[in-house]
mmCIF file of N, CA and C in Angstrom:
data_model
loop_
_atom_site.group_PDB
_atom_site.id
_atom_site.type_symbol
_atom_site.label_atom_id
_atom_site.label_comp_id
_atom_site.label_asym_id
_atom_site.label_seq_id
_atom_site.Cartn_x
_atom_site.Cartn_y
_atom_site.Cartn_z
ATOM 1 N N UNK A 13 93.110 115.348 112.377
ATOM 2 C CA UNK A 13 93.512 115.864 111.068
ATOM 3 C C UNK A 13 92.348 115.680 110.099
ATOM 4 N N UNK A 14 91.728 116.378 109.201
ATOM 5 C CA UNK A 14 91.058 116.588 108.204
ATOM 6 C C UNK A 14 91.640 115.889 107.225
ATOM 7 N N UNK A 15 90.476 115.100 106.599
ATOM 8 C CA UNK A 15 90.368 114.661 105.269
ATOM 9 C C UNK A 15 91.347 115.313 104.090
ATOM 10 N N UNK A 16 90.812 116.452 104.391
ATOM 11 C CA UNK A 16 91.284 117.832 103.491
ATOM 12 C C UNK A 16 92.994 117.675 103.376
ATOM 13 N N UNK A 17 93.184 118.016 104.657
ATOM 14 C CA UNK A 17 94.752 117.715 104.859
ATOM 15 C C UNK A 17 95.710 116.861 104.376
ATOM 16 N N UNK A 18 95.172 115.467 104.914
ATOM 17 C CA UNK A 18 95.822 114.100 104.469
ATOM 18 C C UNK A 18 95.590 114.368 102.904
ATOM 19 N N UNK A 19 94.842 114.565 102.082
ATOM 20 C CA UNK A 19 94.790 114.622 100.724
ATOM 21 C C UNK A 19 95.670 115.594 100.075
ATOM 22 N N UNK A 20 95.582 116.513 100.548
ATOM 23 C CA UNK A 20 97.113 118.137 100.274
ATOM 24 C C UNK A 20 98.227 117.128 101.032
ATOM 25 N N UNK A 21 98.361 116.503 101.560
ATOM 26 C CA UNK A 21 99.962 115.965 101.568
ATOM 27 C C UNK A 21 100.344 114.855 100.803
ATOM 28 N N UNK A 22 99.373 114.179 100.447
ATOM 29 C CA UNK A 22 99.519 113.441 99.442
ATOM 30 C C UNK A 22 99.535 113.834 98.047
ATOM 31 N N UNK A 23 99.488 115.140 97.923
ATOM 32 C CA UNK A 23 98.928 115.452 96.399
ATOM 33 C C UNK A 23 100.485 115.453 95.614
ATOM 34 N N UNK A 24 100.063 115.518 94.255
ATOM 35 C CA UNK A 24 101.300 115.184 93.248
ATOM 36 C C UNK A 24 100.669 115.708 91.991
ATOM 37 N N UNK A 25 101.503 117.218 91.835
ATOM 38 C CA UNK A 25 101.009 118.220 90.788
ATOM 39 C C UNK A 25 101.829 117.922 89.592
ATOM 40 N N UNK A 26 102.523 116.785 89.665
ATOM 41 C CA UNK A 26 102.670 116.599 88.218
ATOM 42 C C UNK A 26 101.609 115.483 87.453
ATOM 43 N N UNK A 27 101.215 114.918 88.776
ATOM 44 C CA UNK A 27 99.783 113.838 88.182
ATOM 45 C C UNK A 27 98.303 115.073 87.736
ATOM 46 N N UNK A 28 98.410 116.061 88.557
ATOM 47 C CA UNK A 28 97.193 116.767 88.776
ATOM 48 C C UNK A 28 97.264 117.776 87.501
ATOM 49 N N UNK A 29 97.866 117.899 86.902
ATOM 50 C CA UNK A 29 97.741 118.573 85.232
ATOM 51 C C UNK A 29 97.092 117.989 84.171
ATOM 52 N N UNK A 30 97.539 116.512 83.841
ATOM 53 C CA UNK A 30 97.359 115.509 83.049
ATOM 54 C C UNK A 30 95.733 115.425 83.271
ATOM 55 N N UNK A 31 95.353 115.515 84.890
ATOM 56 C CA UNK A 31 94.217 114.870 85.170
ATOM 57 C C UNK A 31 92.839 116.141 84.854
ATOM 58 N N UNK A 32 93.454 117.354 85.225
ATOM 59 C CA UNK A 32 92.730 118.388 84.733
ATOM 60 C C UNK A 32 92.343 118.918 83.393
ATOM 61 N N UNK A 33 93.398 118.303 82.354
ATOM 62 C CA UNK A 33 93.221 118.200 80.959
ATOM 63 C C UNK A 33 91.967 117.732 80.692
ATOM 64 N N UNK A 34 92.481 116.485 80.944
ATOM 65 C CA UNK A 34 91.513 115.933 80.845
ATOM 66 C C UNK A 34 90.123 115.899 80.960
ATOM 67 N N UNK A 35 89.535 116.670 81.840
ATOM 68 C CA UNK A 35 88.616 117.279 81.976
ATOM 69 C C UNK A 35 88.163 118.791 81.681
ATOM 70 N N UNK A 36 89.336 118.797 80.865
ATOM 71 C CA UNK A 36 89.338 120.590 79.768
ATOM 72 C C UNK A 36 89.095 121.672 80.718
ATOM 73 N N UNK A 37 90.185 120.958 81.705
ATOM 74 C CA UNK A 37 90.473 122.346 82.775
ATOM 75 C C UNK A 37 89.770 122.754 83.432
ATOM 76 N N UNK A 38 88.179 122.407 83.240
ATOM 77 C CA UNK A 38 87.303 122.552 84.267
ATOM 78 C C UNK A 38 87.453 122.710 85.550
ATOM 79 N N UNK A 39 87.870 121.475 86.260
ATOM 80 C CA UNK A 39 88.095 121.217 87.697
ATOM 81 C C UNK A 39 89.809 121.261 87.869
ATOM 82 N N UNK A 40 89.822 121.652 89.484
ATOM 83 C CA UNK A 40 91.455 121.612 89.933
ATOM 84 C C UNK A 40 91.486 119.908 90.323
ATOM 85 N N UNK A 41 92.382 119.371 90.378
ATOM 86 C CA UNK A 41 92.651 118.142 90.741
ATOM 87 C C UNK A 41 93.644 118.141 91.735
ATOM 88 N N UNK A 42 94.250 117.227 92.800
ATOM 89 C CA UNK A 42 95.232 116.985 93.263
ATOM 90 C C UNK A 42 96.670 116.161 92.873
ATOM 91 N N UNK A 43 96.011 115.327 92.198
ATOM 92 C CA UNK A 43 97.151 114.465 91.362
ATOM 93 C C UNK A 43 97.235 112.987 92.109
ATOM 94 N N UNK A 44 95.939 113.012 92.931
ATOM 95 C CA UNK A 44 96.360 111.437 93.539
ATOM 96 C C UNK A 44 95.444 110.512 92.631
ATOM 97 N N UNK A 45 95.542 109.593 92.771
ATOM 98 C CA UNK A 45 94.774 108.026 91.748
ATOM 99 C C UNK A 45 93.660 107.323 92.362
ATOM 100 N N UNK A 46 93.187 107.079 91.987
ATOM 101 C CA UNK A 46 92.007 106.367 92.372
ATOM 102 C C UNK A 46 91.943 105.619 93.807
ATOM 103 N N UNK A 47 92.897 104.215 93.305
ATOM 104 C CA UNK A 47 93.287 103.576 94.458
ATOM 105 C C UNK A 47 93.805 104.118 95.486
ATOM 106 N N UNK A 48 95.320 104.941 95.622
ATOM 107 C CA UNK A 48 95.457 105.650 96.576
ATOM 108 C C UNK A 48 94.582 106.818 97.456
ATOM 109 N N UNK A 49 93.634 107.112 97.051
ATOM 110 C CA UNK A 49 92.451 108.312 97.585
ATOM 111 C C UNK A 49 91.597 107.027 98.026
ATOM 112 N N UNK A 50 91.043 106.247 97.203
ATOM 113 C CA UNK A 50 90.299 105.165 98.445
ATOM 114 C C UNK A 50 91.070 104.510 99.525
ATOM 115 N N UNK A 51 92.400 104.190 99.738
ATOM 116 C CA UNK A 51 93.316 104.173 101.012
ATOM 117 C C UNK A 51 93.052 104.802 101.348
ATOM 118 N N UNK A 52 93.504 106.345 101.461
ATOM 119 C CA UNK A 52 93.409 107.046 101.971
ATOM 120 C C UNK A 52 92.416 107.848 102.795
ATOM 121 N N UNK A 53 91.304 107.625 102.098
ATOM 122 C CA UNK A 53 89.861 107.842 102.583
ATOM 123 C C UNK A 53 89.648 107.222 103.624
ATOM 124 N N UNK A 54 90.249 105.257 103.361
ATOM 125 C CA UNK A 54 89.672 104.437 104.122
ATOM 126 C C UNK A 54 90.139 104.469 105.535
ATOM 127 N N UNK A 55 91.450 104.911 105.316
ATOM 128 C CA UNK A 55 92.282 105.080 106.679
ATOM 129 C C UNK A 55 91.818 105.668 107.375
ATOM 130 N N UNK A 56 91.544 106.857 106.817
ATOM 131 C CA UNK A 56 90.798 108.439 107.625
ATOM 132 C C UNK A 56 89.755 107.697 108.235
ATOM 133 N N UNK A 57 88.891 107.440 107.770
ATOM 134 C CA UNK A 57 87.570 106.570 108.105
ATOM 135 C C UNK A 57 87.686 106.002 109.546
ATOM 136 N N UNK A 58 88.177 104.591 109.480
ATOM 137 C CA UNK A 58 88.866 103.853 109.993
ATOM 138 C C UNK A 58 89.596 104.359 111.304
ATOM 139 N N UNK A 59 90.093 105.868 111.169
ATOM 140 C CA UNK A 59 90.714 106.229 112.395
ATOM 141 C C UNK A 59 89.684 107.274 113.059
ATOM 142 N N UNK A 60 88.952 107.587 112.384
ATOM 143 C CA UNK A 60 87.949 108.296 113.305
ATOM 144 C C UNK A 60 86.864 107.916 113.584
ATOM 145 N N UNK A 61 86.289 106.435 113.029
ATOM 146 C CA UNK A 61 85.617 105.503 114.086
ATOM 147 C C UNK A 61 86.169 105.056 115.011
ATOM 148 N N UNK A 62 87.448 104.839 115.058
ATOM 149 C CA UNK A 62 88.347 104.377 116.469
ATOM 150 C C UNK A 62 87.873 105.277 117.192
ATOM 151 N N UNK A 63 88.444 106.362 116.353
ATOM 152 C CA UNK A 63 87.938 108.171 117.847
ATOM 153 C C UNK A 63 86.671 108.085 118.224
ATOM 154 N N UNK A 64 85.811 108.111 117.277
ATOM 155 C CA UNK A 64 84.361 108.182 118.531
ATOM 156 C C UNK A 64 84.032 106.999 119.379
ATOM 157 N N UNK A 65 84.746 105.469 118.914
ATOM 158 C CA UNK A 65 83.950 105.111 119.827
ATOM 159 C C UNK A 65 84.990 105.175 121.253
ATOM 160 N N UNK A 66 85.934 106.075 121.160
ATOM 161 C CA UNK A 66 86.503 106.328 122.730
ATOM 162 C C UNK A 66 86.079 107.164 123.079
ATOM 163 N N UNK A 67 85.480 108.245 122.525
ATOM 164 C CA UNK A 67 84.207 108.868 123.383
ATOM 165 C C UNK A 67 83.796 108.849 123.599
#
């Protein structure tokens, strides 16, 4: 599974408005938080060094 993915299922478009304001609409956001996207990152990480080194 892609990075990409795990982050679109986590996303939360009522956080991701507030957060795009904020940045005067410039950028799209997802609506996840800081902390939770570094979990989330880290996990990803974490599970696909498992994967290569079983290759």
């Amino acid at each position: 599974m892609a990075i990409f993915a795990i982050f679109r299922a986590a996303a939360n478009p009522e956080k991701a408005a507030p957060m795009s304001a904020y940045m005067r609409n410039q950028f799209s956001f997802l609506g996840i938080p800081t902390p939770e996207r570094r979990k989330l990152s880290r996990d990803f990480l974490k599970a696909m060094s498992k994967k290569a080194i079983r290759n």
